[in-house]
Short mmCIF file of C-alpha atoms and ligand atoms in Angstrom, two decimals:
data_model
loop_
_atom_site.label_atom_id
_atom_site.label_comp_id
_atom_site.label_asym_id
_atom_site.label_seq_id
_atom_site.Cartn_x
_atom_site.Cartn_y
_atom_site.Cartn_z
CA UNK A 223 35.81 122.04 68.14
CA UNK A 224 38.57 120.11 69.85
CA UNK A 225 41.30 118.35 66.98
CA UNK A 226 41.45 114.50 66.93
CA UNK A 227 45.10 113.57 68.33
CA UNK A 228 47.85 112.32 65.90
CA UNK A 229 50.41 110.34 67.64
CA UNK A 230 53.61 109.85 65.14
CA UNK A 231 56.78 107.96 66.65
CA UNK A 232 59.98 108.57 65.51
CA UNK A 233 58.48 112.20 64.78
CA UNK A 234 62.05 114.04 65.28
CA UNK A 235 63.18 113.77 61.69
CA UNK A 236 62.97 112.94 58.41
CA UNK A 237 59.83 110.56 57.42
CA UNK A 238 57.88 110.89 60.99
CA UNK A 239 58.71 114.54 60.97
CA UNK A 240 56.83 115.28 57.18
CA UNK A 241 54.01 112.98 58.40
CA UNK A 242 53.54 115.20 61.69
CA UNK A 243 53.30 118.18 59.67
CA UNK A 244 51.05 116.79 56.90
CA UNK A 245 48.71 115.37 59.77
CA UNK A 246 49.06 119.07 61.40
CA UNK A 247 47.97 120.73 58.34
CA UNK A 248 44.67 118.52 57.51
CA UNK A 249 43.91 119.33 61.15
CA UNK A 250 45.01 117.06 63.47
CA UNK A 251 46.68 117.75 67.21
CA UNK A 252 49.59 116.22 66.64
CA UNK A 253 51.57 114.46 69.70
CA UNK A 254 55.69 114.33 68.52
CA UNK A 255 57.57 111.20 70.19
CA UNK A 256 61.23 111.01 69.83
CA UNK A 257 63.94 109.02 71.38
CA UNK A 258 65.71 112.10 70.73
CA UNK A 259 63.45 114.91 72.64
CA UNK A 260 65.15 118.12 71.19
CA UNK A 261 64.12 117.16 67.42
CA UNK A 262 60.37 116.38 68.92
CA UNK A 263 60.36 119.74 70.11
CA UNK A 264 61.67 121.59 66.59
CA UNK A 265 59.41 119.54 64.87
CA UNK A 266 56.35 120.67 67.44
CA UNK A 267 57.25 124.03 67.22
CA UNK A 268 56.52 124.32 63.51
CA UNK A 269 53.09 122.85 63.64
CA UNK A 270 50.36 124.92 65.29
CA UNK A 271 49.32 123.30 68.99
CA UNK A 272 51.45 120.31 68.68
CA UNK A 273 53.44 119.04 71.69
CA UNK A 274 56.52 116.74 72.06
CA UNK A 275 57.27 113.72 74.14
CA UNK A 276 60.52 111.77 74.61
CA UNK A 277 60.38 108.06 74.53
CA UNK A 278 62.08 105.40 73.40
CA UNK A 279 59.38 103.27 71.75
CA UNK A 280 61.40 99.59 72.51
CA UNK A 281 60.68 100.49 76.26
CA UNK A 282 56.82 99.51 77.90
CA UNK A 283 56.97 102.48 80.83
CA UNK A 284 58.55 105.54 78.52
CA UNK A 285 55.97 104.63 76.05
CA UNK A 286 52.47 104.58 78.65
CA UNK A 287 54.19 107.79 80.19
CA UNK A 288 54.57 109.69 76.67
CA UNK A 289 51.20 108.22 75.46
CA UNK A 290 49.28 109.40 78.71
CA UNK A 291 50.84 112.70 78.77
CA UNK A 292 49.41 112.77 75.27
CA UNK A 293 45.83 112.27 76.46
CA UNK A 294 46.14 114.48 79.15
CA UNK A 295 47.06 117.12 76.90
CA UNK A 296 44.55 116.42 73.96
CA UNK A 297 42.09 113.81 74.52
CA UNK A 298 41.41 110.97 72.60
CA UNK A 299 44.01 109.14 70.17
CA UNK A 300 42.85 108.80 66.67
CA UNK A 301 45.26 108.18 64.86
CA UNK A 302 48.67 106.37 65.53
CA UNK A 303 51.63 106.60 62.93
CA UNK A 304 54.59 103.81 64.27
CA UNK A 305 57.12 105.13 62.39
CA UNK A 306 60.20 105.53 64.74
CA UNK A 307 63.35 102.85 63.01
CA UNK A 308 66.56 102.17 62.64
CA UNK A 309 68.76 100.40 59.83
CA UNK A 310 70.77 97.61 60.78
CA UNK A 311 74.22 98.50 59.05
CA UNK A 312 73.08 96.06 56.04
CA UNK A 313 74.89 92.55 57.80
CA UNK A 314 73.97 89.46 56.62
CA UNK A 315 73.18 86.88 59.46
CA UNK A 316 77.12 85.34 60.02
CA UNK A 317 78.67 88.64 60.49
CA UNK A 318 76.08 90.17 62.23
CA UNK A 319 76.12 91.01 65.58
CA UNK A 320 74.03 89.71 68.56
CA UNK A 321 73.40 93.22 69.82
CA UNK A 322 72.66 94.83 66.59
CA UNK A 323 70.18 92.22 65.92
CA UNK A 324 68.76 92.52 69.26
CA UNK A 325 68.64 96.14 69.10
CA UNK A 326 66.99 96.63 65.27
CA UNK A 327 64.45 94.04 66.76
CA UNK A 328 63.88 96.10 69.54
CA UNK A 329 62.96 99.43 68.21
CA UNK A 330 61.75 98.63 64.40
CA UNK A 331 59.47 95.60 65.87
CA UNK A 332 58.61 95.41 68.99
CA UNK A 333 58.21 98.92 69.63
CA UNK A 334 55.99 98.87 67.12
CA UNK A 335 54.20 96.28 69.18
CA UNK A 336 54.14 98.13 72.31
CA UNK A 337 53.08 101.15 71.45
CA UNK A 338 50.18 99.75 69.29
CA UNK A 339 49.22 98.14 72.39
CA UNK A 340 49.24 101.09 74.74
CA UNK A 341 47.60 103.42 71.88
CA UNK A 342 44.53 100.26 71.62
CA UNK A 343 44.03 100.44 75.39
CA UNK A 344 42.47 104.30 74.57
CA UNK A 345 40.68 103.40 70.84
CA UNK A 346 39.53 99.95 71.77
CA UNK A 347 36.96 101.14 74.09
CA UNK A 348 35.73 104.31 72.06
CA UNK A 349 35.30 101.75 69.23
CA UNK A 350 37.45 103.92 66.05
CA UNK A 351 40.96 104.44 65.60
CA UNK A 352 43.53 104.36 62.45
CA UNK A 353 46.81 102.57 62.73
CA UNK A 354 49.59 102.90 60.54
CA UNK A 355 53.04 101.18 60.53
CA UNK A 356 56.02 102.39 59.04
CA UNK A 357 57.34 98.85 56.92
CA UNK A 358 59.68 99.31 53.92
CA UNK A 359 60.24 98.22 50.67
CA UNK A 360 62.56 95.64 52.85
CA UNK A 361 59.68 94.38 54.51
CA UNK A 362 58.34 92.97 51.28
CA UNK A 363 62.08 91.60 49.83
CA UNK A 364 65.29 89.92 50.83
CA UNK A 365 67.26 93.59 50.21
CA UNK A 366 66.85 96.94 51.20
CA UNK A 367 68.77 96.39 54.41
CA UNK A 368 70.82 93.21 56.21
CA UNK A 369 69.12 90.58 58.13
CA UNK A 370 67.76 92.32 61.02
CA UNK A 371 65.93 95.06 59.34
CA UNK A 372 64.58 92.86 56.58
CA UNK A 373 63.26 90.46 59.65
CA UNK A 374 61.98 93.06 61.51
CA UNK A 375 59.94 95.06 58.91
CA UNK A 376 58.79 91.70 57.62
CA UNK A 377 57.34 91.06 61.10
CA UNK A 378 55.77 95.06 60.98
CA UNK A 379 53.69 93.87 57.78
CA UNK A 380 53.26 90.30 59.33
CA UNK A 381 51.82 92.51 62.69
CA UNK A 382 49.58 94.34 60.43
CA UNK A 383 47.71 91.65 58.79
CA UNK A 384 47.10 90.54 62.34
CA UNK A 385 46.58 93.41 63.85
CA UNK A 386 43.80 94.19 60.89
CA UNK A 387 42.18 90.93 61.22
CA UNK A 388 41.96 91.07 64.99
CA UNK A 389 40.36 94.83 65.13
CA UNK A 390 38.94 95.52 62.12
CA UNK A 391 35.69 94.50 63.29
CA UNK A 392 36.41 96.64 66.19
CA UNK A 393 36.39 100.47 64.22
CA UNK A 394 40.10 100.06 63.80
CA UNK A 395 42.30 99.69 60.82
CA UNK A 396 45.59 98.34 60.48
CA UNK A 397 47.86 99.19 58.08
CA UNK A 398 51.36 100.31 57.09
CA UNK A 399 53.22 102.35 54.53
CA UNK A 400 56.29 100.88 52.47
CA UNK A 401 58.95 103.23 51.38
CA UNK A 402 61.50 102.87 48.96
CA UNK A 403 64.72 104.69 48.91
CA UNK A 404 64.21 107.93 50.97
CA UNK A 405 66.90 110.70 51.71
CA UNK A 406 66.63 110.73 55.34
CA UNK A 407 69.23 111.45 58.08
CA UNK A 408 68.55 107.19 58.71
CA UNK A 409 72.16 106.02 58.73
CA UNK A 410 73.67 108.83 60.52
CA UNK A 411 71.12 108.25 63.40
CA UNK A 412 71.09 104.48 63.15
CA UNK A 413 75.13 104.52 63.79
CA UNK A 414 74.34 106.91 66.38
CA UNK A 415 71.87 105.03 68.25
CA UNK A 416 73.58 101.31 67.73
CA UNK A 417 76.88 103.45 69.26
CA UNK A 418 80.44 102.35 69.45
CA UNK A 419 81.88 99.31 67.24
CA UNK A 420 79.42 99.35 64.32
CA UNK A 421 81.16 99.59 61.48
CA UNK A 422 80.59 103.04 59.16
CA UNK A 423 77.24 102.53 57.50
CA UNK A 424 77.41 105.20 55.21
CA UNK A 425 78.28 103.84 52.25
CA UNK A 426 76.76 100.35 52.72
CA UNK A 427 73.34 99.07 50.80
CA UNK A 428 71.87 99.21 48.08
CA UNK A 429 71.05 102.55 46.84
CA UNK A 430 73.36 104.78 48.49
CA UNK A 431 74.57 106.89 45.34
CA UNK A 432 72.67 108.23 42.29
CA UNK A 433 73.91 105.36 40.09
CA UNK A 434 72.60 103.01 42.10
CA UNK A 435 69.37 104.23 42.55
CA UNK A 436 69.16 104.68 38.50
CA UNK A 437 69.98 101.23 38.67
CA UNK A 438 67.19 100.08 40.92
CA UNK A 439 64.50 102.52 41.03
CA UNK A 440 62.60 102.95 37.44
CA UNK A 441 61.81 106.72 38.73
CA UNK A 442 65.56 107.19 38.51
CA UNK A 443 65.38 109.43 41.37
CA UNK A 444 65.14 109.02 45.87
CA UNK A 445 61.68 109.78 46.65
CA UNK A 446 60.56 112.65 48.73
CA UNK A 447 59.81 112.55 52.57
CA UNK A 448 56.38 114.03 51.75
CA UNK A 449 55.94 111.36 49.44
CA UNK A 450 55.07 108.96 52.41
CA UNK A 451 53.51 111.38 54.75
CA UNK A 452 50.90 112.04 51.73
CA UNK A 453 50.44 107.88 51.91
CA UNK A 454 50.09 108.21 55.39
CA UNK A 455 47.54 111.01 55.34
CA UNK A 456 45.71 109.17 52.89
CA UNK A 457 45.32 106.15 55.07
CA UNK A 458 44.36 108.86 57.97
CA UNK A 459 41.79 109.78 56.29
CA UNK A 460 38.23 109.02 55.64
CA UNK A 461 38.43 107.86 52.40
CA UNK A 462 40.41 105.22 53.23
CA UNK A 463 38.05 103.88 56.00
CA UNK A 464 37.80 100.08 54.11
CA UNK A 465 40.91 99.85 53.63
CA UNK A 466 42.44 96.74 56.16
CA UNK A 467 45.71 94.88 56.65
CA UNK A 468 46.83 96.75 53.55
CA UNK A 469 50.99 97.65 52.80
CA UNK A 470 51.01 100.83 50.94
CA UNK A 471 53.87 100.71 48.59
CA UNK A 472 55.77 103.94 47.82
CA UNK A 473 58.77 103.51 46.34
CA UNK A 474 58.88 105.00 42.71
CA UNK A 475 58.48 101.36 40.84
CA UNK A 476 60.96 99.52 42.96
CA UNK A 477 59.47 96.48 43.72
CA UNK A 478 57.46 96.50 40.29
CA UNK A 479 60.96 94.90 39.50
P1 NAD B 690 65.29 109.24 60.53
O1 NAD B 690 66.50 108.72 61.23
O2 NAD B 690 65.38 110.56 59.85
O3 NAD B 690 64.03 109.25 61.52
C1 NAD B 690 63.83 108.24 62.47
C2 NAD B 690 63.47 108.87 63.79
O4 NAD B 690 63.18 107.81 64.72
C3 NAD B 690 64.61 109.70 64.38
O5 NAD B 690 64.13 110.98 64.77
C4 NAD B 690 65.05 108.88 65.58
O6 NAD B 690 65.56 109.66 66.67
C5 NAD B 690 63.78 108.16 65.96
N1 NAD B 690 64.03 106.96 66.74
C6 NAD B 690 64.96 106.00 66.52
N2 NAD B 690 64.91 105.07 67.47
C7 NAD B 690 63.91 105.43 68.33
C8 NAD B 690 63.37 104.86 69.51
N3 NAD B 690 63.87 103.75 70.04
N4 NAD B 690 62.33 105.48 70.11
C9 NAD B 690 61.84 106.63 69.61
N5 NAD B 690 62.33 107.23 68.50
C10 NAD B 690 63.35 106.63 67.86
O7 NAD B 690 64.91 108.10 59.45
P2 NAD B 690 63.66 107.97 58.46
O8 NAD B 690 64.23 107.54 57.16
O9 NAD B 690 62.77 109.15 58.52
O10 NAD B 690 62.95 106.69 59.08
C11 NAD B 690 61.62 106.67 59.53
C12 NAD B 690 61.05 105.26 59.31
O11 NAD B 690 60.98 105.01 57.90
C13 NAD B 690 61.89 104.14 59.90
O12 NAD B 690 61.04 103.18 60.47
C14 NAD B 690 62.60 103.55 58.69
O13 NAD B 690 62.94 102.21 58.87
C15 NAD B 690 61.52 103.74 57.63
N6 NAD B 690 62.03 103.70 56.25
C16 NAD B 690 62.89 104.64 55.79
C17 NAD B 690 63.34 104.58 54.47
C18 NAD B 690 64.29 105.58 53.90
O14 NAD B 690 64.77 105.37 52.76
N7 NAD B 690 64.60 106.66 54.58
C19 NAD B 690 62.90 103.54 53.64
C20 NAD B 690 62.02 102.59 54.15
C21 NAD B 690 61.59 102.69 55.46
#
């Protein structure tokens, strides 16, 4: 029997990289798209049949290209995980920079947006499909990053609810996962990606060292990357088939606060 096709963005590393091996292992083909197409392909190689696929979600044609090699290759999308992000550096709005802002927009929202789009152009007309966003616990509150990253996860859960009320009568749900504080390689890529002239993000935010995270998190501890691909799977899967428009938060009592 042929495997329904996982498509996870931002499936190079940390978060997107647990989810595509979760979604491997309850049988999915899983399609890998990175910006960055050397972790893709490490994080293909370790799941059985998966392929990977370089795009940079924030652009229309890398995205239809990735996305149709993926159908070539497997067939129908089932499921699509937008997870590929960025942090913004943690600025708030009057020293933040135009092209930071621009560029956190970019990739945490709108490529959510466009690849959604692309991925409803093959479930649509088969009538099923599961989306599932990658938000954050900054996505529900005013901290957990600076102004662009709270605005633009805001907008993913905003996009959700839409996206949940305009297709859920269609077969498709819409829905999106809400970390808390992760250990990821997120900064270090994030400066990477934002390049030259951002200022070192590495000790900025709010829970960067244990005592903070004591501090914040009534777990007392990060959470685990497999943490959120087990919330993902969950929302993959067919017991969550009524569940619409909802933000899954996993964050070890963070926002109970
Ligand atoms: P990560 O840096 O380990 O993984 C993000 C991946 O996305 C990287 O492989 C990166 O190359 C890729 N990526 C970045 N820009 C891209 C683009 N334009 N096109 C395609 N791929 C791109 O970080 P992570 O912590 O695993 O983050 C995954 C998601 O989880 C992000 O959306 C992030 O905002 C969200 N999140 C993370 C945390 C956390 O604590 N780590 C908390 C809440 C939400």
């Amino acid at each position: 029997m042929t495997k329904a096709l996982a498509i996870v963005t931002g499936a190079g590393s940390g978060i997107g990289r647990a989810c595509a091996s979760a979604l491997g292992k309850r049988g999915f083909a899983v399609a890998a798209i990175d910006i960055d197409e050397a972790s893709a392909r490490e994080t293909a190689r370790d799941i059985p049949g998966a392929r990977a696929y370089r795009a940079d979600v924030s652009v229309s044609a890398q995205v239809d290209a990735a996305v149709s090699a993926a159908v070539a290759d497997f067939g129908p999308v089932e499921v699509l995980v937008n997870n590929a992000g960025i942090l913004d550096g943690y600025f708030n709005a009057e020293e933040m920079d135009e092209a930071v802002w621009r560029k956190v927009i970019d990739i945490d929202l709108t490529g959510v947006f466009l690849v959604t789009k692309r991925v409803l152009h093959e479930m649509l007309p088969r009538g099923h499909g599961r989306i599932i966003n990658m938000a954050s616990v900054a996505g529900l509150n005013g901290t957990g990053g600076g102004a662009a990253y709270i605005a633009a996860k805001h907008g993913v859960v905003g996009l959700t609810r839409q996206m949940a009320v305009a297709y859920g009568a269609r077969g498709i749900t819409v829905n999106c996962v809400c970390p808390g504080a992760i250990p990821t390689g997120l900064r270090p890529h994030s400066q990477a990606i934002l390049g030259p002239g951002v200022p070192d993000m590495s000790a900025r935010g709010v829970a960067v060292n244990d005592d903070q995270v004591r501090a914040l998190v009534p777990a007392g501890v990060r959470g685990k990357v497999e943490d959120i691909a087990g919330a993902v799977c969950f929302l993959a899967s067919p017991e969550a088939s009524y569940i619409n428009g909802h933000s899954l938060v996993v964050d070890g009592g963070w926002r109970a606060k």
